[in-house]
Structures are given as structure tokens and as C-alpha cells.
Amino acid sequence: MLSYLAKDHEIIRNVLKYRGLAKLKSTYVDALPEQVLERTGHIHTEYMQTVASTGRLSSNNPNLQNIPIRTERGRQVRKAFVPRNEEYILLAADYSQIELRVIAAMSEEETMIEAFKNGEDIHASTAARVFNVPLEDVTREQRGNAKTVNFGIIYGVSAFGLSNQTDLSRTEAKELIETYYETYPKLRKYMSAQVDFARDHGYVTTVSNRRRYLKDINSRNTIVRGAAERNAVNAPIQGSAADIIKIAMINIYNKLAEGGFKTKMLLQVHDELVFDVYKPELETIKSLIKEEMENAYALNVPLDVEMDTGVNWLEAH
DNA sequence: TCAATCACG
DNA sequence: ACGTACGTGATTGAA
């Protein structure tokens, strides 16, 4: 509501600005130095394996999966995460668009699979198709709207939700969603098949057969049932991505141990792994990690991993 | 103890 | 007519 009103009132913009700064100060700047363990000189997060209903990890005490990156002041916090000493460098390895690749693979949507096989910018590619323009004529706005739909689809967005998230009217949003499904017809089939499966069985599954039970899937309350139906679509996507990165983590852990490497795996942030790399091992480690992450699980689309190094976590992105 | 807010993917 | 995009954790302030 305040974001909505901000355009008309300076005081509301200032309230939001203050809150943003207060958040950074209380949650990160003040709190994190208190979390340094005296014995090691490091912050030690705790990973929970049985909290998130989709199979993701969660992180607490402190949460290191929500370190700021979206604002300039927030990025200054991320800079504080550094290698153990000057003989080491941080390496961040991210799965590129893993959830969209998973939904493309599970739905066997050929057009989207082809786009990934060709190494296309999926949001631009989607924009070109749904707005029916050549790839090189896609505007920033069109790509932005296509990106919002691509993400929204994974969550089961409505025309109302999409219009709130973009500058499109409800009617335009509805048309865009319809065109999207005409562009990627197997996606709609897949989503409705997941909901049907959930109605019959009471659960849905990921690529490695992790289940999420959906007790509300046959509820007579349309609101409650609608939420369960979105869960039926989203959980296999988010959960399969979680399965894949967990397999990669196990294989990387074993490879690091077998190879007697000094490099250590430090953090997991859902589609990203962060390593403290012993500099002489860097080139070996980079190819090892890329190989293990991209081949952790064979889908009918390629997985792509982007990596970068830096003297701090911000620079490694 | 809970809801609201806001940090992340 | 209704409500309206998934998954988390930390902090704050009121109940």
C-alpha cells in the first residue's frame, strides 16, 4: 500500500527509505559481527534439511541465504564476505534459469527446450514469440514483461497478479498469458496434469520422487483449493531444482575430499554454491564444479552454470 | 506469541 | 462473487 501511495507523497517515500535502511542495519550490519564464533573467527550458518516443504534447504542462525544484493547499500554488506586469507579466492557458481529449464524438461515443451539448447536469452526469446517480433526488435519493456510471465508461470500467476506486477492492464495481462500458453502449449498441459495427479494421489513429486502432500487439493473452499493447485505446479519445479543442486553438492563434496583439495564449499543459496578456493587449485576447481553442477542430473534440456571469482562475495557475481 | 515488514532465491 | 504468484528467516512492535 505504501509503495502504491509513494508516488504522491514525499513522506511515504521517506518512510520506505527509512525502513529499508533500518532493515539493513538491524538484520545485517549490527547482527552479523555478533555471530562471529570466537573459536574460528568465522560466521557459521546452520542449514535445515526438513523445513521447506518443497525440499529446499533453509538457513538460519544466521540466515546466509538472504544476504542483500538488490540495492547499492545492500551490496556493501555482501562485500564483507571474503576468503579466509590472501591465498584463497571466493568462487560463486550459479545455475542459469534452472527452474525454467526444469519446467521445460518436465513438460517436454519443445519450443522452450529448443531455446535452451540454442543458448538463447530465454526472456528475450519468449518476448519475441509472444509479441510476435524479430528477436533483435524486442524492447526492454517487452523482455521485462516476458520475464515476469516466465517467473509468474512457475508460481501459477493470475491475470490480476501479472497486471499488478507489470504496467499491463488486467485485459492485457489476460491476453499475454493466453498468448504465452499458445506459444508454449505443453506448459499448460503439464500444469493441468500435475493438478490432476495431485487430486488423484494427494501429492506431487520431483524428478527424484520427493513428494509434497497437498491435503487441500480437493477442498470445497475455492481459495484454499486454488493455493493447493498452485503448490501442485510449483512444488515439482522448485523441488526438482533443489534435488539437482543437492546431488551436485554431494558429488562435489566427495570430489573435493577424494582429491585432497584445500578448497571448501561454504554456502548454498538455492541455485548457487559459494566456494573458498585455494588459489593454486582454481582452474582445476572451476572445471570440476562446472562439470558436477551441469551434470548432476540429466534432463532433456542442458543445465548451464555461470561462475565468477572475486576478493569478496559481491565481486564473485 | 503473532502479524507485518522486508531481506533473499 | 470471491481472491488473486512459490519458498524461506530476522526484526519489530503490539497483543
Short mmCIF file of N, CA, C and O in Angstrom, two decimals, chain A residues 103-156:
data_model
loop_
_atom_site.label_atom_id
_atom_site.label_comp_id
_atom_site.label_asym_id
_atom_site.label_seq_id
_atom_site.Cartn_x
_atom_site.Cartn_y
_atom_site.Cartn_z
N ILE A 103 10.96 -26.87 -15.77
CA ILE A 103 9.56 -26.92 -16.25
C ILE A 103 9.54 -27.24 -17.75
O ILE A 103 8.67 -27.99 -18.21
N ALA A 104 10.53 -26.73 -18.50
CA ALA A 104 10.61 -27.06 -19.93
C ALA A 104 10.83 -28.56 -20.10
O ALA A 104 10.19 -29.21 -20.93
N ALA A 105 11.72 -29.11 -19.28
CA ALA A 105 12.04 -30.54 -19.38
C ALA A 105 10.87 -31.40 -18.95
O ALA A 105 10.49 -32.35 -19.65
N MET A 106 10.27 -31.09 -17.80
CA MET A 106 9.19 -31.93 -17.28
C MET A 106 7.95 -31.87 -18.17
O MET A 106 7.22 -32.85 -18.28
N SER A 107 7.72 -30.73 -18.79
CA SER A 107 6.54 -30.59 -19.65
C SER A 107 6.82 -31.06 -21.07
O SER A 107 5.89 -31.18 -21.86
N GLU A 108 8.10 -31.27 -21.39
CA GLU A 108 8.51 -31.61 -22.75
C GLU A 108 8.04 -30.58 -23.76
O GLU A 108 7.61 -30.92 -24.86
N GLU A 109 8.11 -29.31 -23.34
CA GLU A 109 7.72 -28.20 -24.22
C GLU A 109 8.86 -27.92 -25.20
O GLU A 109 9.85 -27.27 -24.86
N GLU A 110 8.68 -28.38 -26.46
CA GLU A 110 9.79 -28.39 -27.41
C GLU A 110 10.31 -26.99 -27.73
O GLU A 110 11.53 -26.81 -27.88
N THR A 111 9.41 -26.03 -27.87
CA THR A 111 9.87 -24.69 -28.24
C THR A 111 10.81 -24.12 -27.18
O THR A 111 11.85 -23.55 -27.48
N MET A 112 10.43 -24.31 -25.91
CA MET A 112 11.27 -23.80 -24.83
C MET A 112 12.56 -24.62 -24.71
O MET A 112 13.64 -24.07 -24.49
N ILE A 113 12.44 -25.94 -24.90
CA ILE A 113 13.63 -26.78 -24.85
C ILE A 113 14.63 -26.36 -25.93
O ILE A 113 15.83 -26.23 -25.66
N GLU A 114 14.11 -26.12 -27.14
CA GLU A 114 14.98 -25.69 -28.24
C GLU A 114 15.68 -24.39 -27.91
O GLU A 114 16.88 -24.21 -28.20
N ALA A 115 14.94 -23.46 -27.31
CA ALA A 115 15.54 -22.17 -26.95
C ALA A 115 16.73 -22.37 -26.02
O ALA A 115 17.78 -21.77 -26.19
N PHE A 116 16.56 -23.26 -25.04
CA PHE A 116 17.66 -23.54 -24.12
C PHE A 116 18.80 -24.27 -24.83
O PHE A 116 19.98 -23.97 -24.60
N LYS A 117 18.45 -25.21 -25.70
CA LYS A 117 19.51 -25.93 -26.43
C LYS A 117 20.33 -24.99 -27.28
O LYS A 117 21.53 -25.19 -27.46
N ASN A 118 19.67 -23.93 -27.81
CA ASN A 118 20.38 -22.97 -28.66
C ASN A 118 21.08 -21.88 -27.86
O ASN A 118 21.63 -20.94 -28.44
N GLY A 119 21.01 -21.98 -26.54
CA GLY A 119 21.68 -20.99 -25.71
C GLY A 119 21.08 -19.61 -25.79
O GLY A 119 21.74 -18.60 -25.58
N GLU A 120 19.75 -19.56 -26.09
CA GLU A 120 19.11 -18.25 -26.23
C GLU A 120 18.87 -17.59 -24.88
O GLU A 120 18.79 -18.26 -23.86
N ASP A 121 18.74 -16.26 -24.91
CA ASP A 121 18.25 -15.48 -23.77
C ASP A 121 16.75 -15.79 -23.68
O ASP A 121 15.96 -15.33 -24.49
N ILE A 122 16.36 -16.60 -22.68
CA ILE A 122 15.01 -17.15 -22.67
C ILE A 122 13.93 -16.07 -22.55
O ILE A 122 12.84 -16.21 -23.12
N HIS A 123 14.23 -15.01 -21.82
CA HIS A 123 13.21 -13.96 -21.66
C HIS A 123 13.03 -13.18 -22.97
O HIS A 123 11.90 -12.87 -23.36
N ALA A 124 14.14 -12.89 -23.64
CA ALA A 124 14.06 -12.20 -24.94
C ALA A 124 13.39 -13.11 -25.97
O ALA A 124 12.56 -12.67 -26.76
N SER A 125 13.77 -14.38 -25.93
CA SER A 125 13.20 -15.35 -26.86
C SER A 125 11.68 -15.47 -26.67
O SER A 125 10.90 -15.49 -27.62
N THR A 126 11.27 -15.53 -25.39
CA THR A 126 9.84 -15.59 -25.06
C THR A 126 9.14 -14.32 -25.55
O THR A 126 8.06 -14.39 -26.14
N ALA A 127 9.78 -13.17 -25.33
CA ALA A 127 9.19 -11.89 -25.75
C ALA A 127 8.99 -11.87 -27.26
O ALA A 127 7.92 -11.48 -27.75
N ALA A 128 10.01 -12.30 -28.02
CA ALA A 128 9.92 -12.31 -29.47
C ALA A 128 8.72 -13.14 -29.93
O ALA A 128 7.98 -12.74 -30.82
N ARG A 129 8.50 -14.27 -29.26
CA ARG A 129 7.41 -15.16 -29.65
C ARG A 129 6.05 -14.61 -29.25
O ARG A 129 5.12 -14.57 -30.06
N VAL A 130 5.91 -14.17 -27.99
CA VAL A 130 4.57 -13.74 -27.55
C VAL A 130 4.18 -12.39 -28.15
O VAL A 130 2.99 -12.13 -28.35
N PHE A 131 5.16 -11.53 -28.43
CA PHE A 131 4.81 -10.24 -29.04
C PHE A 131 4.97 -10.27 -30.55
O PHE A 131 4.79 -9.25 -31.22
N ASN A 132 5.38 -11.44 -31.05
CA ASN A 132 5.47 -11.66 -32.48
C ASN A 132 6.33 -10.62 -33.20
O ASN A 132 5.91 -9.97 -34.14
N VAL A 133 7.56 -10.45 -32.68
CA VAL A 133 8.52 -9.54 -33.32
C VAL A 133 9.85 -10.29 -33.47
O VAL A 133 10.10 -11.27 -32.77
N PRO A 134 10.71 -9.84 -34.40
CA PRO A 134 12.03 -10.46 -34.52
C PRO A 134 12.82 -10.27 -33.22
O PRO A 134 12.67 -9.24 -32.55
N LEU A 135 13.66 -11.24 -32.91
CA LEU A 135 14.42 -11.22 -31.66
C LEU A 135 15.15 -9.88 -31.46
O LEU A 135 15.15 -9.33 -30.35
N GLU A 136 15.73 -9.37 -32.54
CA GLU A 136 16.54 -8.14 -32.40
C GLU A 136 15.68 -6.89 -32.19
O GLU A 136 16.21 -5.84 -31.82
N ASP A 137 14.36 -7.01 -32.40
CA ASP A 137 13.49 -5.85 -32.19
C ASP A 137 12.78 -5.87 -30.84
O ASP A 137 11.95 -5.00 -30.56
N VAL A 138 13.09 -6.86 -30.00
CA VAL A 138 12.46 -6.93 -28.68
C VAL A 138 12.90 -5.73 -27.84
O VAL A 138 14.09 -5.46 -27.71
N THR A 139 11.93 -5.00 -27.29
CA THR A 139 12.26 -3.84 -26.45
C THR A 139 12.53 -4.29 -25.02
O THR A 139 12.19 -5.41 -24.62
N ARG A 140 13.13 -3.39 -24.25
CA ARG A 140 13.40 -3.69 -22.83
C ARG A 140 12.09 -4.01 -22.10
O ARG A 140 12.04 -4.90 -21.28
N GLU A 141 11.06 -3.23 -22.43
CA GLU A 141 9.77 -3.40 -21.78
C GLU A 141 9.18 -4.77 -22.11
O GLU A 141 8.65 -5.46 -21.23
N GLN A 142 9.28 -5.16 -23.39
CA GLN A 142 8.75 -6.47 -23.80
C GLN A 142 9.51 -7.60 -23.12
O GLN A 142 8.91 -8.56 -22.63
N ARG A 143 10.83 -7.47 -23.06
CA ARG A 143 11.62 -8.50 -22.39
C ARG A 143 11.26 -8.56 -20.91
O ARG A 143 11.13 -9.64 -20.33
N GLY A 144 11.09 -7.40 -20.30
CA GLY A 144 10.72 -7.34 -18.88
C GLY A 144 9.39 -8.02 -18.61
O GLY A 144 9.24 -8.78 -17.64
N ASN A 145 8.40 -7.75 -19.48
CA ASN A 145 7.10 -8.38 -19.30
C ASN A 145 7.17 -9.89 -19.53
O ASN A 145 6.55 -10.66 -18.81
N ALA A 146 7.95 -10.30 -20.52
CA ALA A 146 8.12 -11.74 -20.78
C ALA A 146 8.80 -12.41 -19.59
O ALA A 146 8.44 -13.52 -19.18
N LYS A 147 9.76 -11.73 -19.00
CA LYS A 147 10.46 -12.26 -17.83
C LYS A 147 9.50 -12.43 -16.66
O LYS A 147 9.51 -13.46 -15.97
N THR A 148 8.65 -11.43 -16.45
CA THR A 148 7.66 -11.52 -15.37
C THR A 148 6.71 -12.69 -15.60
O THR A 148 6.36 -13.41 -14.66
N VAL A 149 6.28 -12.90 -16.85
CA VAL A 149 5.39 -14.03 -17.13
C VAL A 149 6.14 -15.35 -16.92
O VAL A 149 5.61 -16.28 -16.32
N ASN A 150 7.37 -15.43 -17.41
CA ASN A 150 8.14 -16.67 -17.24
C ASN A 150 8.22 -17.06 -15.77
O ASN A 150 8.02 -18.22 -15.42
N PHE A 151 8.52 -16.09 -14.91
CA PHE A 151 8.58 -16.39 -13.48
C PHE A 151 7.19 -16.66 -12.92
O PHE A 151 6.98 -17.59 -12.14
N GLY A 152 6.23 -15.85 -13.34
CA GLY A 152 4.87 -15.98 -12.83
C GLY A 152 4.28 -17.34 -13.12
O GLY A 152 3.59 -17.93 -12.28
N ILE A 153 4.55 -17.87 -14.30
CA ILE A 153 4.01 -19.16 -14.72
C ILE A 153 4.40 -20.25 -13.71
O ILE A 153 3.60 -21.11 -13.34
N ILE A 154 5.64 -20.18 -13.25
CA ILE A 154 6.15 -21.16 -12.30
C ILE A 154 5.35 -21.13 -11.00
O ILE A 154 5.24 -22.12 -10.29
N TYR A 155 4.78 -19.96 -10.69
CA TYR A 155 4.04 -19.80 -9.44
C TYR A 155 2.53 -19.91 -9.64
O TYR A 155 1.78 -19.84 -8.68
N GLY A 156 2.08 -20.01 -10.91
CA GLY A 156 0.65 -20.06 -11.17
C GLY A 156 -0.02 -18.70 -11.12
O GLY A 156 -1.09 -18.52 -10.55
#
